[in-house]
Coordinates of C-alpha atoms in Angstrom, one line a residue:
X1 CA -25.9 37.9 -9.9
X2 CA -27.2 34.6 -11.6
X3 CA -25.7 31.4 -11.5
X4 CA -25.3 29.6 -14.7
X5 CA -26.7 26.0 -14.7
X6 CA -27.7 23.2 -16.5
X7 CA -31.0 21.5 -16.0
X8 CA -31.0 17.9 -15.8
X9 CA -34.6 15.8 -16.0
X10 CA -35.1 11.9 -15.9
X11 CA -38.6 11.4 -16.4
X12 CA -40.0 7.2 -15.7
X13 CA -43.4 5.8 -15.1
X14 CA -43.1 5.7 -11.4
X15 CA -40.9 8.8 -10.5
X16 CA -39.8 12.0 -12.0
X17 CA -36.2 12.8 -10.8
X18 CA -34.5 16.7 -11.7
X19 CA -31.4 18.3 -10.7
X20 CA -30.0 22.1 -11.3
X21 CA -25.9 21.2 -12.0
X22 CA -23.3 24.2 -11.3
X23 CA -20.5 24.4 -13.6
X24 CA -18.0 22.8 -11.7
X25 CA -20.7 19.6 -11.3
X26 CA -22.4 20.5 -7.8
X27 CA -26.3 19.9 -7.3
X28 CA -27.5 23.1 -6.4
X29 CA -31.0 21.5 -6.0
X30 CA -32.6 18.6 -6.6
X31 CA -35.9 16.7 -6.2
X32 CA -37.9 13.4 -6.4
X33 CA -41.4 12.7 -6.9
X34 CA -44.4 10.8 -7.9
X35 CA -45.0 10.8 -11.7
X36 CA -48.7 9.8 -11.0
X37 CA -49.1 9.0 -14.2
X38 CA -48.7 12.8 -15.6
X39 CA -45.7 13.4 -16.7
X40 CA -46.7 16.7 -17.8
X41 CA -47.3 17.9 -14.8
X42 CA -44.8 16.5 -12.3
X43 CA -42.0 18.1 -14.3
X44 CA -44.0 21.3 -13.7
X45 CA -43.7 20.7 -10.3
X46 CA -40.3 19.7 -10.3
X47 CA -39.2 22.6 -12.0
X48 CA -40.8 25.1 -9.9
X49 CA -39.1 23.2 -6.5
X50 CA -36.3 23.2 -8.1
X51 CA -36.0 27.1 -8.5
X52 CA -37.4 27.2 -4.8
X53 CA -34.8 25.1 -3.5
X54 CA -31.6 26.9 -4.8
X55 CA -29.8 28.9 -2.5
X56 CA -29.0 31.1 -4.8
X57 CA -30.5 33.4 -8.6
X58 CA -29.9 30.7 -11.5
X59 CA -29.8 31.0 -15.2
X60 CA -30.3 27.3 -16.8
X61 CA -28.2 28.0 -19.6
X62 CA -28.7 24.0 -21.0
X63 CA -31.4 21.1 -20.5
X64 CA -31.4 17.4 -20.8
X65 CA -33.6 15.0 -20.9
X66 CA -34.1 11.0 -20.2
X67 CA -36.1 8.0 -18.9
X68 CA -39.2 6.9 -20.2
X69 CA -40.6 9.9 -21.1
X70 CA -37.8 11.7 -22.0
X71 CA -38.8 13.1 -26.0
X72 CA -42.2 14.3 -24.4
X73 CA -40.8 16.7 -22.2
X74 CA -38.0 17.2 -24.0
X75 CA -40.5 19.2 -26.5
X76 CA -41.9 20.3 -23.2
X77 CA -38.9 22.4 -22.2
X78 CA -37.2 22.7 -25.0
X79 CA -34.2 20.6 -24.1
X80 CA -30.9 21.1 -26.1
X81 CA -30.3 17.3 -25.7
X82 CA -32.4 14.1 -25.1
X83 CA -30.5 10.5 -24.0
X84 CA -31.7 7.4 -23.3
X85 CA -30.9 6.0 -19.9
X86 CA -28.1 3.6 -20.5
X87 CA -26.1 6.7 -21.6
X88 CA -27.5 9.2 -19.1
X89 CA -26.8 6.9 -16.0
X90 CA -23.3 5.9 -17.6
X91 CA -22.3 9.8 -18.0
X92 CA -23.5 10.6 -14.2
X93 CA -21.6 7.9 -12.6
X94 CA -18.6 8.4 -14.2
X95 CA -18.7 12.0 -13.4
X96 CA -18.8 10.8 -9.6
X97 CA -17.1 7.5 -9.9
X98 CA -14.5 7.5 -13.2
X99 CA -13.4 4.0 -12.1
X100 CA -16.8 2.2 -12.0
X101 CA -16.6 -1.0 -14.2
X102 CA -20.4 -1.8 -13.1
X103 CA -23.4 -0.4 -12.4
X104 CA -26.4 -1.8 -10.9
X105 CA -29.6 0.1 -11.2
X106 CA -33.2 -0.6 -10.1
X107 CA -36.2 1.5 -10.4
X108 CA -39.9 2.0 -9.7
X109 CA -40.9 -0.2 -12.7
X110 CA -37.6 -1.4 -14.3
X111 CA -34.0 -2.3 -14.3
X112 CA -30.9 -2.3 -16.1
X113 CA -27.1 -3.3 -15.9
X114 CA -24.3 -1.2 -17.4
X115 CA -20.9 -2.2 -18.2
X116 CA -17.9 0.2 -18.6
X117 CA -14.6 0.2 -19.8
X118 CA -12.2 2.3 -20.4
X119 CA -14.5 5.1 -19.4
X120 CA -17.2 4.2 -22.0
X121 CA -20.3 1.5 -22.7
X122 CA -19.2 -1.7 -23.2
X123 CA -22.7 -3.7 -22.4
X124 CA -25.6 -3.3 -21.0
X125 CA -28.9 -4.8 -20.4
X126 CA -32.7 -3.8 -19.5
X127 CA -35.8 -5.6 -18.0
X128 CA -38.8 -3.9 -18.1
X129 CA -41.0 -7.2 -18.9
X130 CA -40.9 -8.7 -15.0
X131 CA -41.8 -6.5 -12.1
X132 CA -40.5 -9.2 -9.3
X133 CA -37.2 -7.4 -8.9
X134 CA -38.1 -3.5 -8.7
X135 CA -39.5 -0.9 -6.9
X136 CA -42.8 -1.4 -7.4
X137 CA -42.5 -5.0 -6.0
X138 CA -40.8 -4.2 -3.4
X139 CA -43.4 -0.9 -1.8
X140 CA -46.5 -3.4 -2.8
X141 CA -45.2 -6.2 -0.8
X142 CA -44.2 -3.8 2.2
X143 CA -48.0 -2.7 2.0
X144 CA -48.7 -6.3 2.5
X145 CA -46.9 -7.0 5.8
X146 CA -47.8 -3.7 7.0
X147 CA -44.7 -1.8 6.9
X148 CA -43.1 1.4 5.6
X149 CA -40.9 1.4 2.7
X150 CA -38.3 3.5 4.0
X151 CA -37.5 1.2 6.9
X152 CA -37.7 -2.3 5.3
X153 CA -33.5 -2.2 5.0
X154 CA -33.4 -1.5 8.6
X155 CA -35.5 -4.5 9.4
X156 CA -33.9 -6.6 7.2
X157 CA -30.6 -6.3 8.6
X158 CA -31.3 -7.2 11.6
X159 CA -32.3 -10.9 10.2
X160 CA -30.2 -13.8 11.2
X161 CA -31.4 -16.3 9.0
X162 CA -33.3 -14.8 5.7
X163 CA -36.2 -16.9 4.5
X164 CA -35.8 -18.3 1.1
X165 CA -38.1 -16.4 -0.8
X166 CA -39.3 -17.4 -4.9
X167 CA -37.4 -15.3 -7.0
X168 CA -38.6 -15.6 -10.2
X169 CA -42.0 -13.8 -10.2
X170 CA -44.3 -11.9 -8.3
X171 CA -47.3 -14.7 -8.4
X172 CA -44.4 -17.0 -6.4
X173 CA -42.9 -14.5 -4.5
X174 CA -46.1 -13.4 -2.8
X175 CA -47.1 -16.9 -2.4
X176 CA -43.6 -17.7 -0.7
X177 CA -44.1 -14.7 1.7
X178 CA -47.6 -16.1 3.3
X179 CA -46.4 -19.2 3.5
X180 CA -43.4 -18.4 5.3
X181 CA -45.5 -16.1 7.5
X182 CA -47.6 -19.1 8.6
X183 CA -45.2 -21.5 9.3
X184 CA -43.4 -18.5 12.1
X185 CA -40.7 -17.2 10.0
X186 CA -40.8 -13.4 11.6
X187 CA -40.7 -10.3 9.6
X188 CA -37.2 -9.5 10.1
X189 CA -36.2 -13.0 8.0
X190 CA -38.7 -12.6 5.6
X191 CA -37.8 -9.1 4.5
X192 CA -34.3 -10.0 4.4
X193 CA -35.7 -13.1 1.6
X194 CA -37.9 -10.5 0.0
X195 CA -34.3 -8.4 -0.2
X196 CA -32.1 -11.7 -1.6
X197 CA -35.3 -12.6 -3.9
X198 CA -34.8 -9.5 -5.6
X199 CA -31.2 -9.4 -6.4
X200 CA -31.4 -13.0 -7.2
X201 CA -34.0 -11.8 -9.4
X202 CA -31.4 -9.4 -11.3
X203 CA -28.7 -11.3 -11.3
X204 CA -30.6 -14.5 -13.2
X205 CA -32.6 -12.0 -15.3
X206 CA -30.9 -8.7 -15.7
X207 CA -27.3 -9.7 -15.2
X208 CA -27.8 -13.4 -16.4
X209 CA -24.4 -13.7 -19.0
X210 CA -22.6 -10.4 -18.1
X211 CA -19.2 -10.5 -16.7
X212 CA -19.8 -8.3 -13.2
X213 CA -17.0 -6.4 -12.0
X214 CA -15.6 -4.1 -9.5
X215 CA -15.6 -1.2 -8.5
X216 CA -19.6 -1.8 -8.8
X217 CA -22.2 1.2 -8.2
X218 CA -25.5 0.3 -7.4
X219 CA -28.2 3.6 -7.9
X220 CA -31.9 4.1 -8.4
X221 CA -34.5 4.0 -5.9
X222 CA -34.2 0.5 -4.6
X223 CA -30.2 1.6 -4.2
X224 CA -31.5 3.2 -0.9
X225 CA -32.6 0.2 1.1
X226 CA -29.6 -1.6 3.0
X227 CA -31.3 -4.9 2.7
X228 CA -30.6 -4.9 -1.2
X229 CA -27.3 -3.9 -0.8
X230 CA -26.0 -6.2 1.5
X231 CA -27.7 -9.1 0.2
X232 CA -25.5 -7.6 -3.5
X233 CA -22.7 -7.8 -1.4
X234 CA -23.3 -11.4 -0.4
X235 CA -24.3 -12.5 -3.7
X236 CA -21.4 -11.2 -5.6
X237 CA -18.9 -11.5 -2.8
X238 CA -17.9 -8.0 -3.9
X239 CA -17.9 -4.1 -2.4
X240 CA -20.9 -2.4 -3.4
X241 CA -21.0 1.2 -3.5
X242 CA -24.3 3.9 -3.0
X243 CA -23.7 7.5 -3.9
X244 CA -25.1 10.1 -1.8
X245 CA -27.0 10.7 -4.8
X246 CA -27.6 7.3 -6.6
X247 CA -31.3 8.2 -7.0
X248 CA -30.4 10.7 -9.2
X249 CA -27.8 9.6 -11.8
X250 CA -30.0 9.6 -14.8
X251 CA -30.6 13.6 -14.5
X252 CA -27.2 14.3 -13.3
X253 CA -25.8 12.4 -16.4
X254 CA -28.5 14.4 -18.8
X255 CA -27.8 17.8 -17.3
X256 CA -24.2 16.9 -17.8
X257 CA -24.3 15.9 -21.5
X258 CA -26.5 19.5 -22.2
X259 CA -23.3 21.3 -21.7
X260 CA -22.4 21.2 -24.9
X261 CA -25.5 22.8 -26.8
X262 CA -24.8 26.0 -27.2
X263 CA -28.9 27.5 -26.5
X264 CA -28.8 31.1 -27.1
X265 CA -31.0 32.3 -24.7
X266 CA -31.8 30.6 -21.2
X267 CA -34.6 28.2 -20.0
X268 CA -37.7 30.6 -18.8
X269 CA -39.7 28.8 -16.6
X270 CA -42.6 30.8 -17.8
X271 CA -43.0 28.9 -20.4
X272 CA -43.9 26.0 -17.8
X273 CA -46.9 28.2 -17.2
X274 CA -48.6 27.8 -20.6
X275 CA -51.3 24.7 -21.4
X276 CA -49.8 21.3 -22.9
X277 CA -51.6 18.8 -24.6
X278 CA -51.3 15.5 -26.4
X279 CA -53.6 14.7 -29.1
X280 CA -53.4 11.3 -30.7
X281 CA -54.9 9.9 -34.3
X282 CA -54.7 7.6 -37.0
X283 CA -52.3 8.5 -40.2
X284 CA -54.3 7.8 -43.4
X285 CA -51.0 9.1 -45.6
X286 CA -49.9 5.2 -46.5
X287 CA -51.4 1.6 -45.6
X288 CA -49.6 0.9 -42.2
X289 CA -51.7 3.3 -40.3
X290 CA -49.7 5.0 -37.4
X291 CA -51.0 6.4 -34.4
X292 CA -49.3 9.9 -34.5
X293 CA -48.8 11.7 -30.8
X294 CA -49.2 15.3 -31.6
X295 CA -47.7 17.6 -28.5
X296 CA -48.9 21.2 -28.4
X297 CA -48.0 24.1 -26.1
X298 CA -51.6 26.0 -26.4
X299 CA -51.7 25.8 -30.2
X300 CA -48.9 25.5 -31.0
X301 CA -47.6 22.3 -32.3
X302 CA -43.8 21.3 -30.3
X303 CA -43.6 17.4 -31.9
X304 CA -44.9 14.6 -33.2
X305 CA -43.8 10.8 -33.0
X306 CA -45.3 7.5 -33.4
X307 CA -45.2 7.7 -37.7
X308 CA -43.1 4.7 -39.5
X309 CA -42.2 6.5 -42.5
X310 CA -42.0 10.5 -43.1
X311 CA -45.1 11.1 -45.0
X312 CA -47.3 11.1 -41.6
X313 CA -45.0 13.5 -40.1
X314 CA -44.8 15.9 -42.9
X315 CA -49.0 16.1 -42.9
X316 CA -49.0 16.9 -39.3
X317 CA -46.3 20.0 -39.6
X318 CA -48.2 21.1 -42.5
X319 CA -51.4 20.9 -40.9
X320 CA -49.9 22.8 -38.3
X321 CA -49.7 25.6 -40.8
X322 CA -52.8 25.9 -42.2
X323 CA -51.9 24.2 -45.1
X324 CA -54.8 21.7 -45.9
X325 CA -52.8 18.0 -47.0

């Protein structure tokens, strides 16, 4: 018999992230990979693992979307409902932590802050403008002192005295790193500055103004290295906490929030099978001129966005139907 599940997605620039939720809130499987920039087809991919990975027959009887990408392959799959991040992230955390008061995130390419209370939104913030404090910093300056991403928290907890690393951009950081490197600092205290750059990073940036309280969860991808999270700690003089499955709140909190569609028949991931394609061009219907993203699924038109006013988007749907405009 067929488990009944919902389908969560969170879909960024740098990694697509997808979960199949149980009813009673368990990931049944989940999965994170490379967008590479084709977001298209990394959710094929993730979908298909994720059907591999369950121990057991599922029926995806609701899908959600978010991140970056999240109206794209929300026509893609046909998704009952499509949040932005701040809301997807909130939902998820709460369903694992309903006391949080902050949360922390940092991605591949971006970062936010997220207040709560009384179990909802009360502020929240987003840098997407400075790379210095995300993922992508982070794996580009382990490339440059020749080690593994995965083990840089190890390493930096094992520093004694962290070199002070520039915070404030990557041009500095970098710069600060060779220096230090020259003048003997070893690896262990300069990963442990790369760590403390970064949060200092947030904090004057991403949290600069908003009132940071505990119980504080700290997710995304950069959640995973211990070096980040104890130099949080030590910053904020606070408990930090990492769910098992911090990497994943954004498509735990969209899978959760797809409960309440009502989709009358469930997901087929057949339909993954079939040829998507973007097409883009310029509307002539008024002066301003919009680029309109048309989506198709073989020749069939799913969506269009990018128009400022409705005419645009009426001339695509009716070209759509043969109806010359």
């Amino acid at each position: 018999m067929e488990q009944p599940v919902s389908l969560g997605v969170d879909i960024g620039s740098i990694s697509t992230k997808g979960v199949l939720l149980s009813e009673d809130g368990q990931v049944l499987s989940e999965e994170y990979l490379w967008t590479e920039g084709d977001p298209v087809g990394a959710v094929k991919r993730l979908v298909s693992i994720l059907f591999e990975k369950s121990p057991c027959p599922v029926s995806v009887r609701s899908v959600g979307t978010t991140g970056s990408a999240r109206r794209l392959i929300g026509s893609m799959l046909g998704a009952d409902v499509v949040k932005n991040e701040i809301t997807a992230h909130a939902v998820g955390t709460l369903s694992r932590h309903p006391g949080v008061r902050t949360i922390l995130e940092i991605g591949g390419q971006d970062s936010k802050i997220i207040l709560i209370r009384g179990g909802v939104v009360s502020d929240y913030a987003m840098n997407s403008l400075c790379a210095a404090g995300t993922g992508a910093f982070l794996s580009s300056q382990a490339k440059r002192l020749g080690l593994e991403i995965e083990k840089l928290g190890d390493i930096a907890l094992r520093s004694q005295s962290p070199s002070k690393i520039a915070a404030r951009c990557t041009v500095f950081a970098e710069s600060d790193m060779i220096h230090k490197a020259q003048t003997g600092h070893s690896k262990e205290d300069i990963v442990a500055g790369l760590c403390r750059a970064i949060v200092l990073n947030y904090l004057n940036n991403v949290g600069k103004g908003k009132h940071i309280e505990e119980p504080i969860v700290f997710q995304g991808g950069v959640s995973k290295n211990k070096g980040v999270v104890k130099a949080f700690e030590d910053e904020l003089h606070a408990n930090v906490t990492v769910d098992t499955d911090s990497h994943l709140m954004g498509a735990i909190g969209a899978a959760i929030l797809s409960r309440s569609a009502q989709r009358e028949h469930p997901f087929d991931p057949v339909l993954l099978e079939m040829t998507f394609t973007t097409r883009a061009g310029e509307c002539s219907c008024c002066p301003n001129r919009c680029e309109i993203v048309r989506f198709y699924r073989g020749d069939e038109l799913l969506d269009a966005w990018g128009n400022r006013c409705e005419r645009g988007l009426k001339a695509v749907k009716k070209r759509a139907q043969g109806v010359r405009v």
